[in-house]
Short mmCIF file of C-alpha atoms in Angstrom, two decimals:
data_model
loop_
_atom_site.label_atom_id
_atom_site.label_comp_id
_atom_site.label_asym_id
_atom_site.label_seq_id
_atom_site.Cartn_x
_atom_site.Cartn_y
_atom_site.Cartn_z
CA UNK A 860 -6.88 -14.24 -11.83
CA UNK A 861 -5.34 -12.73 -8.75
CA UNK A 862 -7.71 -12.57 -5.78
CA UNK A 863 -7.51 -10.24 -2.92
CA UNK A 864 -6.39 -8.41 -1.24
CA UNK A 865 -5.74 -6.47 -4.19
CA UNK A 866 -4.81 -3.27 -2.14
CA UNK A 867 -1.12 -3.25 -0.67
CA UNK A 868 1.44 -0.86 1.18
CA UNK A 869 4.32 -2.80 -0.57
CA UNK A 870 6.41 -1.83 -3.84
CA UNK A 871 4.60 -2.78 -6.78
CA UNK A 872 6.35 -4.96 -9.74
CA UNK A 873 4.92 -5.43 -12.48
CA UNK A 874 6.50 -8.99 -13.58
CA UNK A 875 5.74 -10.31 -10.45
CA UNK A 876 1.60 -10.70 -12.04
CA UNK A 877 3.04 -11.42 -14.93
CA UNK A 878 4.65 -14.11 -13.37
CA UNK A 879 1.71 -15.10 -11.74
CA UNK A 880 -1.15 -14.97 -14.03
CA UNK A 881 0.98 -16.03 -17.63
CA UNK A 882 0.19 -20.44 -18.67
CA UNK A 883 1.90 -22.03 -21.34
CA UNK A 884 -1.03 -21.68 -23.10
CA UNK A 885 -0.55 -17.55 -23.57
CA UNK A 886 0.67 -15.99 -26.57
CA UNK A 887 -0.14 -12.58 -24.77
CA UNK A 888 1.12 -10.69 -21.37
CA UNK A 889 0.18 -7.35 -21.37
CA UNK A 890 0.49 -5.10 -18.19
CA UNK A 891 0.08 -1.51 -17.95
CA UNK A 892 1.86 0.24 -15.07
CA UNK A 893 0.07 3.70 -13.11
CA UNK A 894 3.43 5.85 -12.02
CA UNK A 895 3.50 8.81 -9.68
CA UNK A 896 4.63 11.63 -11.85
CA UNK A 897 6.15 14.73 -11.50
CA UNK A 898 3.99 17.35 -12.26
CA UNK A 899 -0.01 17.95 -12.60
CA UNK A 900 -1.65 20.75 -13.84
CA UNK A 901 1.24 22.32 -13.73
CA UNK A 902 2.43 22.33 -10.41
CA UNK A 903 5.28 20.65 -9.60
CA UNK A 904 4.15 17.25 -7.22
CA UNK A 905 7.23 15.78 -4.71
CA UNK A 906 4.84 13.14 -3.52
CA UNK A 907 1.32 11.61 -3.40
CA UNK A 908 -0.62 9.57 -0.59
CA UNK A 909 -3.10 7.21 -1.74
CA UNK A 910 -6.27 6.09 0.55
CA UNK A 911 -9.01 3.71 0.08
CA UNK A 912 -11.82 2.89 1.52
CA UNK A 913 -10.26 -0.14 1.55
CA UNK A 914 -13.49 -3.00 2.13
CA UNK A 915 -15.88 -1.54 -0.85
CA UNK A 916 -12.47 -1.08 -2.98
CA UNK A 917 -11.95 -4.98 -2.69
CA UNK A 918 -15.28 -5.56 -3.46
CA UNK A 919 -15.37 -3.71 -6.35
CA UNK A 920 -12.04 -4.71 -8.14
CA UNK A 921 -13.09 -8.38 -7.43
CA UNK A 922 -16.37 -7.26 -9.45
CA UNK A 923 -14.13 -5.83 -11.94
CA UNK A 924 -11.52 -8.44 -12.48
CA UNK A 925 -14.52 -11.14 -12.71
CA UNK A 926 -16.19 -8.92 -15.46
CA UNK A 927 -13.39 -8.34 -17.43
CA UNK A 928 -12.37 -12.46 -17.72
CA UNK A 929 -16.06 -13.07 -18.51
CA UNK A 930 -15.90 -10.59 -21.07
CA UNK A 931 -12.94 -11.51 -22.96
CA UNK A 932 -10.62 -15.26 -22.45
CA UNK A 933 -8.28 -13.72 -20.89
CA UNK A 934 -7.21 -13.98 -16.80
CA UNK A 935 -6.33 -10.77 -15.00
CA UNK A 936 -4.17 -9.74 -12.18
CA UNK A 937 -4.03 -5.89 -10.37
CA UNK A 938 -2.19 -4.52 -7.52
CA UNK A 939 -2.82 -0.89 -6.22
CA UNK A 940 -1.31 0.33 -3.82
CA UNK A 941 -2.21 2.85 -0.90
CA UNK A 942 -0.11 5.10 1.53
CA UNK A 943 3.11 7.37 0.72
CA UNK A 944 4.31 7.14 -2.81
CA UNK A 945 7.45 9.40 -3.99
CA UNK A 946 8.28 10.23 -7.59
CA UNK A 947 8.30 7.30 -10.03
CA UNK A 948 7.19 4.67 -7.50
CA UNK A 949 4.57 2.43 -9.56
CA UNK A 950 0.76 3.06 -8.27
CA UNK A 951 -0.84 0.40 -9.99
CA UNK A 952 -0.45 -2.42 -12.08
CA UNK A 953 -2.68 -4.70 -14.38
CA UNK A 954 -2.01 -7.29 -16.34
CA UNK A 955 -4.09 -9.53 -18.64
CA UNK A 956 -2.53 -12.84 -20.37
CA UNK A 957 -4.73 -14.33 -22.87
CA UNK A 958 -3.55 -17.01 -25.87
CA UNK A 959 -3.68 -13.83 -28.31
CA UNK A 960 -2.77 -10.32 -28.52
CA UNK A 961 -5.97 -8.49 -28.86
CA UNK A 962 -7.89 -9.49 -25.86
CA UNK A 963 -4.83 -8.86 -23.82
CA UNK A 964 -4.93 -5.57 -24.71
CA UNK A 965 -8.55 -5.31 -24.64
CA UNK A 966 -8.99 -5.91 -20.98
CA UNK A 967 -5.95 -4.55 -19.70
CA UNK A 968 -7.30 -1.24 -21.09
CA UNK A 969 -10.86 -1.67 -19.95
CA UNK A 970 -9.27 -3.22 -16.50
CA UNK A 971 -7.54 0.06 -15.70
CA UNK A 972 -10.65 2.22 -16.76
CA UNK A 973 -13.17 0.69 -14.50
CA UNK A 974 -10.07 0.84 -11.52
CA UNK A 975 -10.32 4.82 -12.07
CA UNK A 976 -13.65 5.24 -12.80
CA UNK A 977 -15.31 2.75 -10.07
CA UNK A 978 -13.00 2.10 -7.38
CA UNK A 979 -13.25 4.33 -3.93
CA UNK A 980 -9.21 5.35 -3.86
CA UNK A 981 -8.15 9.31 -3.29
CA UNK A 982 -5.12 10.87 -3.87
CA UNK A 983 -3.42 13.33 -1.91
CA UNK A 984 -0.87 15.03 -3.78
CA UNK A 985 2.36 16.86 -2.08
CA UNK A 986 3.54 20.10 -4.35
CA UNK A 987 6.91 21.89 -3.93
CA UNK A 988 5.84 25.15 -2.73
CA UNK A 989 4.96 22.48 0.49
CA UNK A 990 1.12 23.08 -0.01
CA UNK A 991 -1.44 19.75 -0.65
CA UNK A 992 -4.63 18.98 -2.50
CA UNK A 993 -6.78 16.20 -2.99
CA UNK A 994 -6.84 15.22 -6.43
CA UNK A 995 -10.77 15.96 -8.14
CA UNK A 996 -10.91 14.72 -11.66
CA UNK A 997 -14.21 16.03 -12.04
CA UNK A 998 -12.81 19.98 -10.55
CA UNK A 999 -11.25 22.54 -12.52
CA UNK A 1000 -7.57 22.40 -12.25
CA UNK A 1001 -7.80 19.12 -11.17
CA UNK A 1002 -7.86 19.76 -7.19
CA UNK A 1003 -10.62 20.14 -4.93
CA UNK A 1004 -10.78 23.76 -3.62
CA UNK B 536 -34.33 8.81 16.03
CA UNK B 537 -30.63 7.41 15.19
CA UNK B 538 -27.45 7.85 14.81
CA UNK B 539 -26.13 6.68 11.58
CA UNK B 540 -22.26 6.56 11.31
CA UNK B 541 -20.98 7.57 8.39
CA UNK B 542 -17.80 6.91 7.17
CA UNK B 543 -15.99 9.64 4.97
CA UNK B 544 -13.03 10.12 3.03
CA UNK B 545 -10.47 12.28 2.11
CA UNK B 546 -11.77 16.06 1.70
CA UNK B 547 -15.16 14.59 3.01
CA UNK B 548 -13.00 13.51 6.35
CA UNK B 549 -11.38 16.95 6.94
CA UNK B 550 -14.69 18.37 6.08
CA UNK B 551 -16.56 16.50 8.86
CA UNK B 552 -14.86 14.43 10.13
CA UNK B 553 -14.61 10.20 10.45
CA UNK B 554 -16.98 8.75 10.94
CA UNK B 555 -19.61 11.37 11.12
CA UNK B 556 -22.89 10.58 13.36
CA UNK B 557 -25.92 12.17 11.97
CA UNK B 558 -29.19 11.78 13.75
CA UNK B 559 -32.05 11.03 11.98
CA UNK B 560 -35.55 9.02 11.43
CA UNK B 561 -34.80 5.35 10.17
CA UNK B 562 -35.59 4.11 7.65
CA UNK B 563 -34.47 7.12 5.41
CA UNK B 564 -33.55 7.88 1.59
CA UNK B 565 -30.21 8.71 0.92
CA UNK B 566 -31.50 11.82 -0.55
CA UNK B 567 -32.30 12.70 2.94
CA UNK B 568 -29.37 11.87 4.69
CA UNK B 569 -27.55 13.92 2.05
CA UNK B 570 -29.40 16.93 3.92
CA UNK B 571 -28.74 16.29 7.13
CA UNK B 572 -25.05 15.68 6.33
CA UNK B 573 -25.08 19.02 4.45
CA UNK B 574 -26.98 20.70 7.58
CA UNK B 575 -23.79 19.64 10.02
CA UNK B 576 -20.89 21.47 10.22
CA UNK B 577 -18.56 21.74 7.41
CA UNK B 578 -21.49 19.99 5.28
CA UNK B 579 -22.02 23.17 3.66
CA UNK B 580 -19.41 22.80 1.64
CA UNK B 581 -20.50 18.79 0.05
CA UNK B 582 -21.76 19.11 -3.59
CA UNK B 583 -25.57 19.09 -3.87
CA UNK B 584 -25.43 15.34 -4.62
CA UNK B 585 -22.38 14.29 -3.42
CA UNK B 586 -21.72 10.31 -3.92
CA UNK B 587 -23.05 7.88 -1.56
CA UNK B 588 -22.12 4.16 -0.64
CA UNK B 589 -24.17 1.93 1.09
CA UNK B 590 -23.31 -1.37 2.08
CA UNK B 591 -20.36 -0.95 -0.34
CA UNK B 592 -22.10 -0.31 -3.29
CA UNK B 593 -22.41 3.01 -4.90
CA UNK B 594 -26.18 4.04 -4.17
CA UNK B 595 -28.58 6.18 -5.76
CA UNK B 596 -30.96 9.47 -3.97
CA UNK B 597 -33.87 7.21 -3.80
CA UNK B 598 -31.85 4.21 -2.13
CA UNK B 599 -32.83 3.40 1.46
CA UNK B 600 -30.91 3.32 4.36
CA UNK B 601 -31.95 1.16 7.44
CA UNK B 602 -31.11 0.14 11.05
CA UNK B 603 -27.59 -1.61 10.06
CA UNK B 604 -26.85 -0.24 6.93
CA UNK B 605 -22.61 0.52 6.13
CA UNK B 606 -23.32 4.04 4.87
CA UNK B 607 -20.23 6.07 3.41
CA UNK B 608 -19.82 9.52 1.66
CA UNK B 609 -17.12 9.46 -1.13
CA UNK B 610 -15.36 12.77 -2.88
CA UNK B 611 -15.15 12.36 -6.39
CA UNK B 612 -12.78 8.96 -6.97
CA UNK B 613 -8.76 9.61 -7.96
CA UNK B 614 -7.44 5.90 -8.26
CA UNK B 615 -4.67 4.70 -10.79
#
């Protein structure tokens, strides 16, 4: 596994867990890649800010990545990263490497899942009309109001 | 009577500010912190329950809070 800090203000790549995490005894590297996109809702987005609250958002993905190689024999790596993000720029990454294919994918999928479900991180997204919003999942239109 | 800080985040922080000190009776339920938070101002605008952290860990109306405890209020989570 990767260990923390598992938050980071630097360009994420993905082969560089890859890299990291994969033994000559994996059949399996499977990493999934979180991108800033251009558009949500329908608004046009030029840019989005992450934040954390960045000690209980170590503690949790520590929680998570420990889970998810107890679960299945895989090991796990993930990056996310906070601050100013433009337009393509890779959010997060996680990666599980396991001797066979189906456990890789099964915990890189249930990796990112728990990230966005359990993990204190906000994002603040930039429009082109020059107005902001939080991002609100649980809100209609996706935006608190 | 204390002053617990609480630490907010994103909406929460515009809303009230970071960290927030609310003054009240220790040892207290979150439950009841949740009201006083939602009595200061710009509180009026939290959810009824909004979530709560305390000592990192997401915690639950009845959960206590004590002399010491890291308490933080967290708008609905956006990560990945």
């Amino acid at each position: 596994m990767t260990t923390a800090p598992f938050l980071t203000n630097r360009p994420l790549v993905a082969s560089e867990l890859e890299r990291d995490l994969a033994t000559p005894a994996d059949g399996a590297v499977v990493s999934f890649a979180g991108v800033v996109r251009d558009h949500h809702e329908g608004r046009t987005v030029v840019g989005i800010e992450y934040s954390a609250y960045a000690e209980m958002a170590e503690q949790v993905i520590a929680a998570i990545v420990l889970e998810t190689e107890a679960r299945w024999s895989v090991r796990v790596g993930l990056r996310h990263r906070v601050g100013a993000l433009a337009i393509g720029d890779i959010a997060v990454v996680v990666t599980a490497t396991a001797a066979h294919r189906d456990a890789a994918f099964a915990a890189c999928r249930h990796l990112i899942d728990e990230v966005k479900a359990r993990v204190p991180i906000w994002k603040h997204e930039r429009y082109a009309d020059g107005t902001t919003a939080w991002v609100d999942p649980t809100a209609p239109g996706g935006v608190s109001r | 009577m204390a002053i617990v800080q609480v630490r907010t985040f994103a909406r929460y922080a515009e809303l009230l500010g970071d960290p927030v000190g609310v003054e009240i009776e220790l040892p207290t339920t979150v439950a009841n912190l949740i009201v006083a938070l939602r009595r200061m101002p710009g509180g009026d605008r939290l959810p009824n329950q909004p979530l709560v952290a305390v000592d990192h860990a997401v915690a639950g109306t009845a959960a206590v809070v004590s002399l010491g405890s890291s308490v933080a209020l967290l708008p609905p989570l956006a990560g990945g």
